[in-house]
Amino acid sequence: MACFGLTVVRHAETRYNKDKILQGQGVDEPLSDIGFRQADAAGVFLSNVKFTHVFSSDLLRAKQTAATIIGKNKFGKDLEIKYDARLRERKYGVAEGRPLTDLKAMAKAAGEQCPSFTPSGGETLNEVRERARDFFEFLCQLAVEAGQKEQEMHSAASNSLGTSEVKLVFPWTNHCSEPELNSNGGASKLLDANILVVSHGAYMRNWIGYFVSDLKCTLPTTLTKSQLSSVSPNTGVSHFIIKLDNENILRPEINCVCLNQDSHLVGVSAECVAPKMF
């Protein structure tokens, strides 16, 4: 059975985030000064975590956030950030570059509500979820292959040289109540892969919704319904432990250790709270 860690981080703030203007895929804004400070803080928070793979959306705000986080990581020197279009934000079509209030007005005029409303030229929630599902299945296959490679290395040599020999550090356990983290090995379990993903707010909410509704992800006992449905703050950190049956990797066992953790933002800015909708 393969087992991997998945850390998902929302990109840091841009000026459009601050002004509550939809970016989607068509507006490719860089991070603001506060955004770079947020990314620095997230990088320090995750600096002792030994990642084996790093993936980022290919939009600039995510790329800059990923580069900043890995630049602060003690094990990041030889890590390559791989950019993947499947991690892009939801496409909002004609609403991109316009205030969030405009999107809400469009939805109201159509007799619908956000976030289920799809503006002209935008992606439906099902289309976003399909992107997320496709990318997650790719990660599962990657973890299985990493585990097989590790086993081969153990068989070939009496001393393992695998990157997963170092026990993984979980900084967020100080901020979350999650007894299951320690009940089955938890933090002491050597992982076949430990993957960092940097993406976007609406995309991440949809992806986590897929974990919960389709894959029956186990959630922290302290998590409220409103927290589950909320968009992550900029550089909010979520962490999952995923166990895979090598015979059927499409039915993983997923444990959410922490969702949208943002304690690293204390003192960085008062502007770090995400809008309620997006």
Tab-separated table of N, CA, C and O in Angstrom, residues 14-106:
chain	number	residue	atom	x	y	z
A	14	THR	N	-2.717	39.243	-4.561
A	14	THR	CA	-2.455	40.220	-5.617
A	14	THR	C	-3.298	41.463	-5.310
A	14	THR	O	-4.188	41.419	-4.462
A	15	ARG	N	-3.054	42.533	-6.040
A	15	ARG	CA	-3.856	43.748	-5.807
A	15	ARG	C	-5.321	43.504	-6.170
A	15	ARG	O	-6.229	44.096	-5.592
A	16	TYR	N	-5.569	42.593	-7.119
A	16	TYR	CA	-6.948	42.279	-7.481
A	16	TYR	C	-7.659	41.509	-6.363
A	16	TYR	O	-8.859	41.674	-6.160
A	17	ASN	N	-6.931	40.636	-5.646
A	17	ASN	CA	-7.524	39.986	-4.482
A	17	ASN	C	-7.969	41.034	-3.468
A	17	ASN	O	-9.086	40.982	-2.941
A	18	LYS	N	-7.082	41.977	-3.209
A	18	LYS	CA	-7.380	43.021	-2.227
A	18	LYS	C	-8.606	43.832	-2.634
A	18	LYS	O	-9.452	44.181	-1.793
A	19	ASP	N	-8.732	44.108	-3.925
A	19	ASP	CA	-9.840	44.933	-4.423
A	19	ASP	C	-11.069	44.108	-4.791
A	19	ASP	O	-12.040	44.658	-5.324
A	20	LYS	N	-11.007	42.785	-4.537
A	20	LYS	CA	-12.133	41.877	-4.809
A	20	LYS	C	-12.567	41.916	-6.271
A	20	LYS	O	-13.745	42.058	-6.606
A	21	ILE	N	-11.557	41.796	-7.146
A	21	ILE	CA	-11.787	41.722	-8.584
A	21	ILE	C	-11.443	40.311	-9.049
A	21	ILE	O	-10.393	39.764	-8.682
A	22	LEU	N	-12.318	39.710	-9.841
A	22	LEU	CA	-12.109	38.339	-10.309
A	22	LEU	C	-10.944	38.260	-11.290
A	22	LEU	O	-10.875	39.034	-12.253
A	23	GLN	N	-10.059	37.314	-11.060
A	23	GLN	CA	-8.922	37.112	-11.958
A	23	GLN	C	-9.133	35.912	-12.873
A	23	GLN	O	-8.846	35.971	-14.063
A	24	GLY	N	-9.609	34.813	-12.296
A	24	GLY	CA	-9.818	33.617	-13.106
A	24	GLY	C	-8.548	33.198	-13.809
A	24	GLY	O	-7.466	33.172	-13.223
A	25	GLN	N	-8.668	32.911	-15.106
A	25	GLN	CA	-7.510	32.522	-15.917
A	25	GLN	C	-7.028	33.640	-16.833
A	25	GLN	O	-5.871	33.659	-17.248
A	26	GLY	N	-7.910	34.587	-17.132
A	26	GLY	CA	-7.583	35.598	-18.134
A	26	GLY	C	-6.833	36.796	-17.605
A	26	GLY	O	-6.252	37.563	-18.377
A	27	VAL	N	-6.806	36.978	-16.276
A	27	VAL	CA	-6.079	38.093	-15.663
A	27	VAL	C	-4.905	37.495	-14.901
A	27	VAL	O	-5.092	36.778	-13.924
A	28	ASP	N	-3.696	37.776	-15.352
A	28	ASP	CA	-2.501	37.120	-14.792
A	28	ASP	C	-1.671	38.119	-13.997
A	28	ASP	O	-0.583	38.524	-14.404
A	29	GLU	N	-2.183	38.511	-12.846
A	29	GLU	CA	-1.556	39.523	-12.004
A	29	GLU	C	-0.392	38.950	-11.193
A	29	GLU	O	-0.461	37.815	-10.716
A	30	PRO	N	0.665	39.748	-10.990
A	30	PRO	CA	1.740	39.336	-10.072
A	30	PRO	C	1.303	39.541	-8.625
A	30	PRO	O	0.273	40.173	-8.342
A	31	LEU	N	2.083	39.015	-7.696
A	31	LEU	CA	1.816	39.234	-6.281
A	31	LEU	C	2.038	40.697	-5.919
A	31	LEU	O	2.883	41.371	-6.492
A	32	SER	N	1.289	41.153	-4.938
A	32	SER	CA	1.506	42.487	-4.381
A	32	SER	C	2.639	42.411	-3.357
A	32	SER	O	3.151	41.325	-3.042
A	33	ASP	N	3.038	43.559	-2.812
A	33	ASP	CA	4.071	43.561	-1.770
A	33	ASP	C	3.627	42.718	-0.582
A	33	ASP	O	4.416	41.942	-0.026
A	34	ILE	N	2.358	42.881	-0.186
A	34	ILE	CA	1.835	42.074	0.918
A	34	ILE	C	1.829	40.601	0.523
A	34	ILE	O	2.132	39.721	1.337
A	35	GLY	N	1.517	40.329	-0.750
A	35	GLY	CA	1.519	38.952	-1.225
A	35	GLY	C	2.878	38.290	-1.073
A	35	GLY	O	2.973	37.131	-0.641
A	36	PHE	N	3.939	38.989	-1.406
A	36	PHE	CA	5.278	38.412	-1.245
A	36	PHE	C	5.599	38.177	0.228
A	36	PHE	O	6.254	37.188	0.579
A	37	ARG	N	5.111	39.052	1.108
A	37	ARG	CA	5.308	38.847	2.540
A	37	ARG	C	4.539	37.618	3.021
A	37	ARG	O	5.037	36.838	3.849
A	38	GLN	N	3.337	37.432	2.500
A	38	GLN	CA	2.561	36.237	2.839
A	38	GLN	C	3.275	34.970	2.374
A	38	GLN	O	3.348	33.975	3.100
A	39	ALA	N	3.787	35.005	1.140
A	39	ALA	CA	4.485	33.841	0.600
A	39	ALA	C	5.750	33.546	1.401
A	39	ALA	O	6.073	32.373	1.659
A	40	ASP	N	6.452	34.579	1.817
A	40	ASP	CA	7.624	34.401	2.687
A	40	ASP	C	7.221	33.699	3.981
A	40	ASP	O	7.898	32.772	4.445
A	41	ALA	N	6.122	34.167	4.575
A	41	ALA	CA	5.655	33.594	5.838
A	41	ALA	C	5.263	32.124	5.662
A	41	ALA	O	5.567	31.279	6.515
A	42	ALA	N	4.592	31.807	4.550
A	42	ALA	CA	4.234	30.411	4.277
A	42	ALA	C	5.491	29.570	4.080
A	42	ALA	O	5.563	28.413	4.526
A	43	GLY	N	6.486	30.149	3.410
A	43	GLY	CA	7.741	29.438	3.192
A	43	GLY	C	8.455	29.120	4.493
A	43	GLY	O	8.977	28.014	4.682
A	44	VAL	N	8.462	30.066	5.422
A	44	VAL	CA	9.074	29.830	6.734
A	44	VAL	C	8.293	28.744	7.479
A	44	VAL	O	8.866	27.851	8.106
A	45	PHE	N	6.969	28.824	7.406
A	45	PHE	CA	6.099	27.853	8.069
A	45	PHE	C	6.388	26.427	7.583
A	45	PHE	O	6.381	25.470	8.371
A	46	LEU	N	6.654	26.289	6.290
A	46	LEU	CA	6.874	24.968	5.688
A	46	LEU	C	8.355	24.654	5.481
A	46	LEU	O	8.682	23.682	4.803
A	47	SER	N	9.229	25.441	6.064
A	47	SER	CA	10.657	25.350	5.742
A	47	SER	C	11.292	24.023	6.129
A	47	SER	O	12.283	23.605	5.523
A	48	ASN	N	10.761	23.331	7.131
A	48	ASN	CA	11.338	22.058	7.576
A	48	ASN	C	10.673	20.836	6.952
A	48	ASN	O	11.034	19.711	7.295
A	49	VAL	N	9.703	21.064	6.078
A	49	VAL	CA	9.008	19.941	5.445
A	49	VAL	C	9.800	19.488	4.219
A	49	VAL	O	10.104	20.285	3.342
A	50	LYS	N	10.102	18.213	4.178
A	50	LYS	CA	10.880	17.681	3.053
A	50	LYS	C	9.934	17.191	1.959
A	50	LYS	O	9.386	16.092	2.017
A	51	PHE	N	9.741	18.043	0.953
A	51	PHE	CA	8.884	17.676	-0.170
A	51	PHE	C	9.673	16.878	-1.193
A	51	PHE	O	10.866	17.117	-1.410
A	52	THR	N	8.996	15.942	-1.827
A	52	THR	CA	9.621	15.165	-2.900
A	52	THR	C	9.233	15.682	-4.281
A	52	THR	O	9.955	15.458	-5.253
A	53	HIS	N	8.079	16.343	-4.373
A	53	HIS	CA	7.589	16.882	-5.645
A	53	HIS	C	6.872	18.199	-5.380
A	53	HIS	O	6.228	18.363	-4.331
A	54	VAL	N	6.969	19.120	-6.337
A	54	VAL	CA	6.281	20.410	-6.223
A	54	VAL	C	5.582	20.705	-7.544
A	54	VAL	O	6.195	20.665	-8.615
A	55	PHE	N	4.278	21.016	-7.447
A	55	PHE	CA	3.490	21.382	-8.616
A	55	PHE	C	2.810	22.715	-8.366
A	55	PHE	O	2.413	23.030	-7.244
A	56	SER	N	2.673	23.485	-9.429
A	56	SER	CA	2.022	24.794	-9.324
A	56	SER	C	1.171	25.046	-10.561
A	56	SER	O	1.483	24.577	-11.660
A	57	SER	N	0.101	25.792	-10.372
A	57	SER	CA	-0.606	26.374	-11.506
A	57	SER	C	0.397	27.168	-12.331
A	57	SER	O	1.381	27.698	-11.806
A	58	ASP	N	0.141	27.276	-13.626
A	58	ASP	CA	1.056	28.033	-14.491
A	58	ASP	C	0.694	29.512	-14.578
A	58	ASP	O	1.269	30.249	-15.390
A	59	LEU	N	-0.221	29.968	-13.725
A	59	LEU	CA	-0.520	31.397	-13.660
A	59	LEU	C	0.481	32.087	-12.726
A	59	LEU	O	0.936	31.501	-11.741
A	60	LEU	N	0.808	33.340	-13.039
A	60	LEU	CA	1.935	34.024	-12.407
A	60	LEU	C	1.819	34.082	-10.889
A	60	LEU	O	2.805	33.866	-10.176
A	61	ARG	N	0.640	34.370	-10.362
A	61	ARG	CA	0.500	34.518	-8.916
A	61	ARG	C	0.821	33.221	-8.179
A	61	ARG	O	1.368	33.244	-7.073
A	62	ALA	N	0.487	32.096	-8.793
A	62	ALA	CA	0.815	30.800	-8.187
A	62	ALA	C	2.296	30.476	-8.368
A	62	ALA	O	2.948	29.981	-7.435
A	63	LYS	N	2.838	30.757	-9.538
A	63	LYS	CA	4.259	30.485	-9.797
A	63	LYS	C	5.153	31.265	-8.835
A	63	LYS	O	6.126	30.726	-8.290
A	64	GLN	N	4.830	32.535	-8.610
A	64	GLN	CA	5.627	33.351	-7.699
A	64	GLN	C	5.519	32.843	-6.266
A	64	GLN	O	6.505	32.847	-5.516
A	65	THR	N	4.332	32.396	-5.875
A	65	THR	CA	4.145	31.862	-4.533
A	65	THR	C	4.940	30.577	-4.347
A	65	THR	O	5.642	30.403	-3.336
A	66	ALA	N	4.861	29.671	-5.304
A	66	ALA	CA	5.596	28.408	-5.212
A	66	ALA	C	7.098	28.648	-5.140
A	66	ALA	O	7.800	28.033	-4.320
A	67	ALA	N	7.601	29.545	-5.983
A	67	ALA	CA	9.043	29.831	-5.993
A	67	ALA	C	9.494	30.403	-4.658
A	67	ALA	O	10.576	30.068	-4.149
A	68	THR	N	8.684	31.271	-4.062
A	68	THR	CA	9.038	31.869	-2.785
A	68	THR	C	9.048	30.822	-1.675
A	68	THR	O	9.968	30.789	-0.840
A	69	ILE	N	8.042	29.946	-1.659
A	69	ILE	CA	7.980	28.898	-0.630
A	69	ILE	C	9.179	27.963	-0.732
A	69	ILE	O	9.840	27.663	0.274
A	70	ILE	N	9.483	27.514	-1.932
A	70	ILE	CA	10.599	26.581	-2.105
A	70	ILE	C	11.934	27.276	-1.829
A	70	ILE	O	12.881	26.661	-1.335
A	71	GLY	N	11.997	28.577	-2.112
A	71	GLY	CA	13.215	29.333	-1.807
A	71	GLY	C	13.529	29.378	-0.324
A	71	GLY	O	14.685	29.554	0.065
A	72	LYS	N	12.500	29.219	0.524
A	72	LYS	CA	12.688	29.224	1.976
A	72	LYS	C	12.882	27.817	2.551
A	72	LYS	O	13.200	27.663	3.728
A	73	ASN	N	12.688	26.793	1.724
A	73	ASN	CA	12.697	25.423	2.219
A	73	ASN	C	14.120	24.891	2.371
A	73	ASN	O	14.947	25.033	1.480
A	74	LYS	N	14.379	24.260	3.503
A	74	LYS	CA	15.723	23.753	3.796
A	74	LYS	C	16.139	22.619	2.867
A	74	LYS	O	17.324	22.328	2.726
A	75	PHE	N	15.160	21.981	2.242
A	75	PHE	CA	15.442	20.853	1.348
A	75	PHE	C	15.110	21.186	-0.104
A	75	PHE	O	15.049	20.295	-0.945
A	76	GLY	N	14.885	22.476	-0.383
A	76	GLY	CA	14.351	22.860	-1.682
A	76	GLY	C	15.356	23.115	-2.784
A	76	GLY	O	14.957	23.362	-3.923
A	77	LYS	N	16.624	23.028	-2.469
A	77	LYS	CA	17.654	23.416	-3.440
A	77	LYS	C	17.548	22.663	-4.765
A	77	LYS	O	17.697	23.250	-5.841
A	78	ASP	N	17.296	21.378	-4.696
A	78	ASP	CA	17.283	20.561	-5.913
A	78	ASP	C	15.872	20.224	-6.402
A	78	ASP	O	15.697	19.405	-7.302
A	79	LEU	N	14.864	20.859	-5.800
A	79	LEU	CA	13.488	20.588	-6.222
A	79	LEU	C	13.108	21.403	-7.455
A	79	LEU	O	13.358	22.602	-7.505
A	80	GLU	N	12.507	20.730	-8.412
A	80	GLU	CA	12.013	21.419	-9.609
A	80	GLU	C	10.513	21.663	-9.459
A	80	GLU	O	9.760	20.755	-9.122
A	81	ILE	N	10.089	22.902	-9.684
A	81	ILE	CA	8.667	23.212	-9.666
A	81	ILE	C	8.093	22.903	-11.044
A	81	ILE	O	8.551	23.448	-12.047
A	82	LYS	N	7.098	22.041	-11.082
A	82	LYS	CA	6.471	21.679	-12.349
A	82	LYS	C	5.133	22.397	-12.461
A	82	LYS	O	4.325	22.358	-11.534
A	83	TYR	N	4.922	23.067	-13.597
A	83	TYR	CA	3.717	23.867	-13.799
A	83	TYR	C	2.687	23.061	-14.580
A	83	TYR	O	3.026	22.402	-15.567
A	84	ASP	N	1.457	23.125	-14.109
A	84	ASP	CA	0.407	22.288	-14.693
A	84	ASP	C	-0.866	23.114	-14.861
A	84	ASP	O	-1.394	23.669	-13.890
A	85	ALA	N	-1.361	23.173	-16.091
A	85	ALA	CA	-2.564	23.962	-16.392
A	85	ALA	C	-3.812	23.408	-15.715
A	85	ALA	O	-4.799	24.122	-15.546
A	86	ARG	N	-3.774	22.146	-15.290
A	86	ARG	CA	-4.923	21.567	-14.590
A	86	ARG	C	-5.136	22.212	-13.223
A	86	ARG	O	-6.191	22.044	-12.612
A	87	LEU	N	-4.140	22.943	-12.729
A	87	LEU	CA	-4.228	23.601	-11.417
A	87	LEU	C	-4.666	25.057	-11.523
A	87	LEU	O	-4.703	25.769	-10.515
A	88	ARG	N	-4.997	25.515	-12.724
A	88	ARG	CA	-5.425	26.906	-12.888
A	88	ARG	C	-6.731	27.188	-12.146
A	88	ARG	O	-7.517	26.290	-11.879
A	89	GLU	N	-6.945	28.473	-11.868
A	89	GLU	CA	-8.199	28.903	-11.255
A	89	GLU	C	-9.370	28.601	-12.188
A	89	GLU	O	-9.199	28.397	-13.394
A	90	ARG	N	-10.558	28.573	-11.614
A	90	ARG	CA	-11.767	28.442	-12.422
A	90	ARG	C	-11.831	29.595	-13.420
A	90	ARG	O	-11.500	30.731	-13.104
A	91	LYS	N	-12.236	29.284	-14.630
A	91	LYS	CA	-12.380	30.303	-15.664
A	91	LYS	C	-13.738	30.992	-15.513
A	91	LYS	O	-14.779	30.336	-15.466
A	92	TYR	N	-13.713	32.335	-15.429
A	92	TYR	CA	-14.942	33.092	-15.199
A	92	TYR	C	-15.428	33.859	-16.427
A	92	TYR	O	-16.358	34.664	-16.330
A	93	GLY	N	-14.830	33.603	-17.579
A	93	GLY	CA	-15.343	34.178	-18.819
A	93	GLY	C	-15.480	35.683	-18.782
A	93	GLY	O	-14.536	36.404	-18.434
A	94	VAL	N	-16.670	36.183	-19.113
A	94	VAL	CA	-16.892	37.630	-19.234
A	94	VAL	C	-16.764	38.361	-17.902
A	94	VAL	O	-16.659	39.593	-17.876
A	95	ALA	N	-16.764	37.627	-16.792
A	95	ALA	CA	-16.667	38.263	-15.470
A	95	ALA	C	-15.228	38.529	-15.047
A	95	ALA	O	-15.004	39.250	-14.065
A	96	GLU	N	-14.260	37.993	-15.773
A	96	GLU	CA	-12.859	38.187	-15.392
A	96	GLU	C	-12.452	39.643	-15.572
A	96	GLU	O	-12.807	40.284	-16.566
A	97	GLY	N	-11.725	40.145	-14.586
A	97	GLY	CA	-11.299	41.532	-14.594
A	97	GLY	C	-12.371	42.488	-14.080
A	97	GLY	O	-12.176	43.704	-14.087
A	98	ARG	N	-13.487	41.934	-13.630
A	98	ARG	CA	-14.589	42.758	-13.106
A	98	ARG	C	-14.790	42.472	-11.618
A	98	ARG	O	-14.404	41.413	-11.115
A	99	PRO	N	-15.402	43.394	-10.893
A	99	PRO	CA	-15.605	43.195	-9.454
A	99	PRO	C	-16.465	41.968	-9.156
A	99	PRO	O	-17.342	41.596	-9.959
A	100	LEU	N	-16.215	41.359	-8.016
A	100	LEU	CA	-17.017	40.227	-7.571
A	100	LEU	C	-18.501	40.581	-7.518
A	100	LEU	O	-19.364	39.745	-7.804
A	101	THR	N	-18.806	41.826	-7.180
A	101	THR	CA	-20.207	42.260	-7.124
A	101	THR	C	-20.889	42.142	-8.486
A	101	THR	O	-22.087	41.879	-8.564
A	102	ASP	N	-20.131	42.322	-9.573
A	102	ASP	CA	-20.698	42.157	-10.913
A	102	ASP	C	-21.111	40.710	-11.160
A	102	ASP	O	-22.164	40.445	-11.767
A	103	LEU	N	-20.276	39.776	-10.725
A	103	LEU	CA	-20.607	38.361	-10.894
A	103	LEU	C	-21.880	38.018	-10.122
A	103	LEU	O	-22.756	37.315	-10.640
A	104	LYS	N	-21.977	38.537	-8.906
A	104	LYS	CA	-23.184	38.275	-8.112
A	104	LYS	C	-24.418	38.869	-8.785
A	104	LYS	O	-25.502	38.271	-8.771
A	105	ALA	N	-24.260	40.050	-9.397
A	105	ALA	CA	-25.378	40.674	-10.110
A	105	ALA	C	-25.779	39.859	-11.327
A	105	ALA	O	-26.981	39.696	-11.632
A	106	MET	N	-24.790	39.321	-12.054
A	106	MET	CA	-25.080	38.462	-13.204
A	106	MET	C	-25.860	37.222	-12.766
A	106	MET	O	-26.818	36.797	-13.435
